[in-house]
Coordinates of C-alpha atoms in Angstrom, one line a residue:
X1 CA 31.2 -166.6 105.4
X2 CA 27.9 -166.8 106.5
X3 CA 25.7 -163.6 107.0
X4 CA 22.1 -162.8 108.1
X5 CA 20.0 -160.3 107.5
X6 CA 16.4 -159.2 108.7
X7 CA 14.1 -157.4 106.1
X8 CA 14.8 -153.8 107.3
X9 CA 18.2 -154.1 105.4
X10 CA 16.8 -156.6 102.4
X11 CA 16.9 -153.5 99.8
X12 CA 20.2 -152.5 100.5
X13 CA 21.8 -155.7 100.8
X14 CA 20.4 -156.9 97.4
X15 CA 21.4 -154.2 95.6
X16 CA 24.7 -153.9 96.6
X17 CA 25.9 -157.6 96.6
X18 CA 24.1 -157.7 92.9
X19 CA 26.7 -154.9 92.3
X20 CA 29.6 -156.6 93.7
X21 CA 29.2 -160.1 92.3
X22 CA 27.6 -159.8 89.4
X23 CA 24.8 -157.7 87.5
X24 CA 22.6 -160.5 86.4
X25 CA 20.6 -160.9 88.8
X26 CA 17.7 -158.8 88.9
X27 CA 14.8 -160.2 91.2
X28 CA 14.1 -163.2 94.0
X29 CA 10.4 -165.2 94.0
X30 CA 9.3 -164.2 97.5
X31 CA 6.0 -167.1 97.2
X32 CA 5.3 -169.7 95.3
X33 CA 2.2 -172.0 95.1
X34 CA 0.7 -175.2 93.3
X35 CA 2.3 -175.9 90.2
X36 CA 4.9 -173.2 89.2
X37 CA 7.6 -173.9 86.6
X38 CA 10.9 -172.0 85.3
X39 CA 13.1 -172.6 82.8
X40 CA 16.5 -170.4 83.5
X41 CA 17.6 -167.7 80.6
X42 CA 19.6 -169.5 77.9
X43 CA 18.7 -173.4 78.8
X44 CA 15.7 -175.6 77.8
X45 CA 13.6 -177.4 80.0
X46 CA 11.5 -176.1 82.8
X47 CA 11.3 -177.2 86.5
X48 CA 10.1 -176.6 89.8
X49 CA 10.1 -173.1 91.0
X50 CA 10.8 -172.3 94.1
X51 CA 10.6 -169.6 97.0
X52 CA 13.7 -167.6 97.2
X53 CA 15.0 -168.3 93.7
X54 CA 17.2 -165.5 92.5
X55 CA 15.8 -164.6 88.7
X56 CA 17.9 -162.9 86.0
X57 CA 17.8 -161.8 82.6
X58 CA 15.4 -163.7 80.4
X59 CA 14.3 -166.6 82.9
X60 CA 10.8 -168.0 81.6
X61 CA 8.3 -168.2 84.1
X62 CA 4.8 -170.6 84.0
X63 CA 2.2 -171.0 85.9
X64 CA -0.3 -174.2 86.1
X65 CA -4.0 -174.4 86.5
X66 CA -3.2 -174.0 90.5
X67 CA -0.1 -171.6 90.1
X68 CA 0.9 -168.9 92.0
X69 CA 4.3 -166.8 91.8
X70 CA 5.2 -164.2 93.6
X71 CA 8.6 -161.9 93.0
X72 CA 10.2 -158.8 94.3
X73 CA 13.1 -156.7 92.0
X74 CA 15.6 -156.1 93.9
X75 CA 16.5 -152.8 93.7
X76 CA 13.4 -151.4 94.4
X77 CA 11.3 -154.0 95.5
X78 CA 8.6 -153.8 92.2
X79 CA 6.3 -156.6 92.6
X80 CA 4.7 -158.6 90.4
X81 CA 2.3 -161.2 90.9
X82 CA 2.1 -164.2 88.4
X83 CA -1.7 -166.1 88.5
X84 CA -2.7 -169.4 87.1
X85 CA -2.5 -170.5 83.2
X86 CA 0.5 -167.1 82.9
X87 CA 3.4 -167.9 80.9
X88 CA 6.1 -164.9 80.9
X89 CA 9.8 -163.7 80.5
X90 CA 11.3 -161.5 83.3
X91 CA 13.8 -159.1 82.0
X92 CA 15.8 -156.5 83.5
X93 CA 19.4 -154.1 82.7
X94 CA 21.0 -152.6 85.2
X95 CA 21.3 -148.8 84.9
X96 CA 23.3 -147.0 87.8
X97 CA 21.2 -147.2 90.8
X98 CA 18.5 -149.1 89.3
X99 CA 17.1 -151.8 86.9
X100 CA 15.7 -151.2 84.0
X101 CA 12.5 -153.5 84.3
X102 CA 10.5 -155.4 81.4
X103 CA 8.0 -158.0 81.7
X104 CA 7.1 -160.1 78.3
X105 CA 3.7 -162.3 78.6
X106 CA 3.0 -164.6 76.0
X107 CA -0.9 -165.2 77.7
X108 CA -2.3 -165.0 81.7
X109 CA -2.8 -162.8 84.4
X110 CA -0.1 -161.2 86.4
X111 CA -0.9 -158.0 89.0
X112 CA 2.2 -155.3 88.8
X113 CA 2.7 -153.3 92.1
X114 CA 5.6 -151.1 90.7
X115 CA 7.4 -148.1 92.9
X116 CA 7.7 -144.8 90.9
X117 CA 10.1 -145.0 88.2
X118 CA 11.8 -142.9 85.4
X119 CA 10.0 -143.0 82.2
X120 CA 10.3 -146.4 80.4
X121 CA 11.9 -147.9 83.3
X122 CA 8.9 -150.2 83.9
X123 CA 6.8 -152.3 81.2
X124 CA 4.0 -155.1 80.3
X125 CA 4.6 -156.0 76.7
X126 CA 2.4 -158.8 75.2
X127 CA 1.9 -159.6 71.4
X128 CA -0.8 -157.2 71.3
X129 CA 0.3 -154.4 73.8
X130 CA 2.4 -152.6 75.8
X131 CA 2.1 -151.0 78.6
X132 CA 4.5 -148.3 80.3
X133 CA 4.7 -147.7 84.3
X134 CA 5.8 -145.0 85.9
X135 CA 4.4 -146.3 89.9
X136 CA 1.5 -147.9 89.8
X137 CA -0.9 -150.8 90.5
X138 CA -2.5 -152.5 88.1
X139 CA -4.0 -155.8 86.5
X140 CA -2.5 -157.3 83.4
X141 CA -4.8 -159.6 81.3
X142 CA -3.3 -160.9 78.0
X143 CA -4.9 -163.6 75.5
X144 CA -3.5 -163.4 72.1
X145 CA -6.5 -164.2 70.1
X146 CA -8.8 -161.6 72.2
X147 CA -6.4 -159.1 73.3
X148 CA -5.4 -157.3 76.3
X149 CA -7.2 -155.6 79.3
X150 CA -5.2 -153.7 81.6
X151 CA -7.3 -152.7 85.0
X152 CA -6.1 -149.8 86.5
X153 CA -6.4 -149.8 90.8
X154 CA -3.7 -147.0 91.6
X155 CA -1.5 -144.2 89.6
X156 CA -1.5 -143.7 85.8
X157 CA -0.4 -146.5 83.3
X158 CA 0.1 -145.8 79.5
X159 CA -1.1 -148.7 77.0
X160 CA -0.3 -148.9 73.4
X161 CA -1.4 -151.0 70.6
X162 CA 1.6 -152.5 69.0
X163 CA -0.2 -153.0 65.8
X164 CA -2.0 -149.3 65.3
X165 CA 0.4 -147.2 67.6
X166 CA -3.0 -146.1 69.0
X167 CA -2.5 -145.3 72.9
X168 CA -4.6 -144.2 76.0
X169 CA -3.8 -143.3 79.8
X170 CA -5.7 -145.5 82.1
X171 CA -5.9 -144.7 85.9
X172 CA -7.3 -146.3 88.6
X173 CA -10.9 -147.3 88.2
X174 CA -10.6 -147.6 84.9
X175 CA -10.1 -151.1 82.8
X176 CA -8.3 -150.7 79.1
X177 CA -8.8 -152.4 76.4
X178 CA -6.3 -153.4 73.6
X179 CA -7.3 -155.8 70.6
X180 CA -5.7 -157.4 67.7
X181 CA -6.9 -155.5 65.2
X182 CA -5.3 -152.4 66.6
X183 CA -8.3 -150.4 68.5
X184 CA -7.6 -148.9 72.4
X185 CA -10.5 -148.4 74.3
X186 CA -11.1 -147.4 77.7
X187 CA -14.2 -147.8 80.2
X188 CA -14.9 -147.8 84.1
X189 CA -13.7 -151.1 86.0
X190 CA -16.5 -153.3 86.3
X191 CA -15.6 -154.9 90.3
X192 CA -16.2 -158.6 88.5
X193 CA -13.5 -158.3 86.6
X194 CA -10.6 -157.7 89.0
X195 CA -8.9 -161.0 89.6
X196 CA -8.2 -162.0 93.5
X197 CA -4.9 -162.2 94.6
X198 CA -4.3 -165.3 96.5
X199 CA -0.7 -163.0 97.8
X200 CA -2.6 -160.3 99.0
X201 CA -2.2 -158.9 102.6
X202 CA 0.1 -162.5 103.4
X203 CA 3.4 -161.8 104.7
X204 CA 6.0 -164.3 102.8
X205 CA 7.8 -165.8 106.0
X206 CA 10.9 -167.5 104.2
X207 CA 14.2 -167.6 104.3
X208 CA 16.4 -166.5 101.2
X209 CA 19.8 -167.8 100.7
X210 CA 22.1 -166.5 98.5
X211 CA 25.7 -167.5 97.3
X212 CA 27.8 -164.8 95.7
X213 CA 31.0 -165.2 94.1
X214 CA 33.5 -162.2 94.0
X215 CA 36.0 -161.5 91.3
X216 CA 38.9 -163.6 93.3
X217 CA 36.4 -166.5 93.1
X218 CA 36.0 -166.0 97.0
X219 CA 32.3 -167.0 98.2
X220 CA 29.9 -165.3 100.3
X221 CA 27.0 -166.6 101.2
X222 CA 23.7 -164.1 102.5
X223 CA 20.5 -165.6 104.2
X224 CA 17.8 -163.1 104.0
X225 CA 14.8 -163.2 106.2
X226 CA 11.6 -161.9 104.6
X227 CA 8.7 -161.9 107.3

């Protein structure tokens, strides 16, 4: 059984079929550019990413010196943006209605266009940092030997210092800073430091396709346009 669907009905579709056949699944890559490797949760070995993959639980993400990833959680379509030189885990549970959403980044740059969530739903956690989301946009910077600056273009987004506990609220305008040796700091955005998004403003214009298996083994199989 084949069925298409246009992108008015993309949000709904996702989240229901994820319901019916099978939990794991948690988000789709809606671009992909230059050199862009995964390695799927619980096997070794990366390959080729590519648009319209369907992610789940602790899939490894990493990006070359040309990469570019984009992907879209599925039940609320929560965006995050994956830059060159970014290695990173996606994670996601599934609570009723929703995902609970975490995103662990060894080193990179990823942007994070998240729709309002319930508290802790939503977080950035590096070796240095964490940072909790409610809705928001924001830049996430993370270098393990220097630290972690979180740049702040819309809503309010908590960052804590694993080592120190020490925390501070940084809103849009405003770049945070969270080092190694446990100290939080906060200061207006400086415009030269806010990456560019090579996804920004583009419309995706691909075709996903995903097969679903029900619980009588029965398979469905769901092309999803994304203009």
């Amino acid at each position: 059984m084949i069925v298409i669907i246009k992108q008015i009905l993309f949000l709904a579709i996702l989240v229901s079929s994820s319901m019916l056949f099978g939990a794991a699944k948690i988000a789709v890559t809606t671009k992909v550019m230059g050199n862009v490797k995964i390695e799927t949760a619980g096997n070794s070995g990366f390959s080729a990413l590519k648009p319209g993959t369907i992610l789940t639980n602790g899939d490894r993400i990493k990006t070359g010196n040309d990469g570019f990833a984009a992907l879209i959680y599925i039940d609320d379509k929560s965006v995050v943006k994956i830059k060159e030189n970014t290695e990173l885990t996606v994670k996601g549970t599934r609570k009723t209605g929703s995902i609970a959403k975490q995103v662990d980044i060894d080193s990179g740059t990823l942007r994070a266009q998240v729709s309002k969530q319930r508290k802790g739903d939503f977080v950035i956690q590096s070796s240095t940092s964490v940072a909790s989301v409610k809705g928001t946009d924001f830049w996430f910077i993370s270098d393990p030997a220097t630290g972690d600056m979180l740049i702040g273009l819309e809503g309010l987004i908590n960052l804590t210092n694993l080592l120190s506990g020490e925390s501070s609220d940084v809103g849009a305008g405003i770049t945070g800073t969270s080092s190694p040796d446990g100290s939080v700091g906060t200061e207006d955005t400086n415009p030269d430091n806010i990456p560019d998004d090579p996804g920004e403003g583009e419309s995706s214009g691909i075709q996903i396709e995903i097969e679903l298996e029900g619980p009588d083994g029965e398979l469905k199989t769901i092309l999803i346009d994304i203009q």
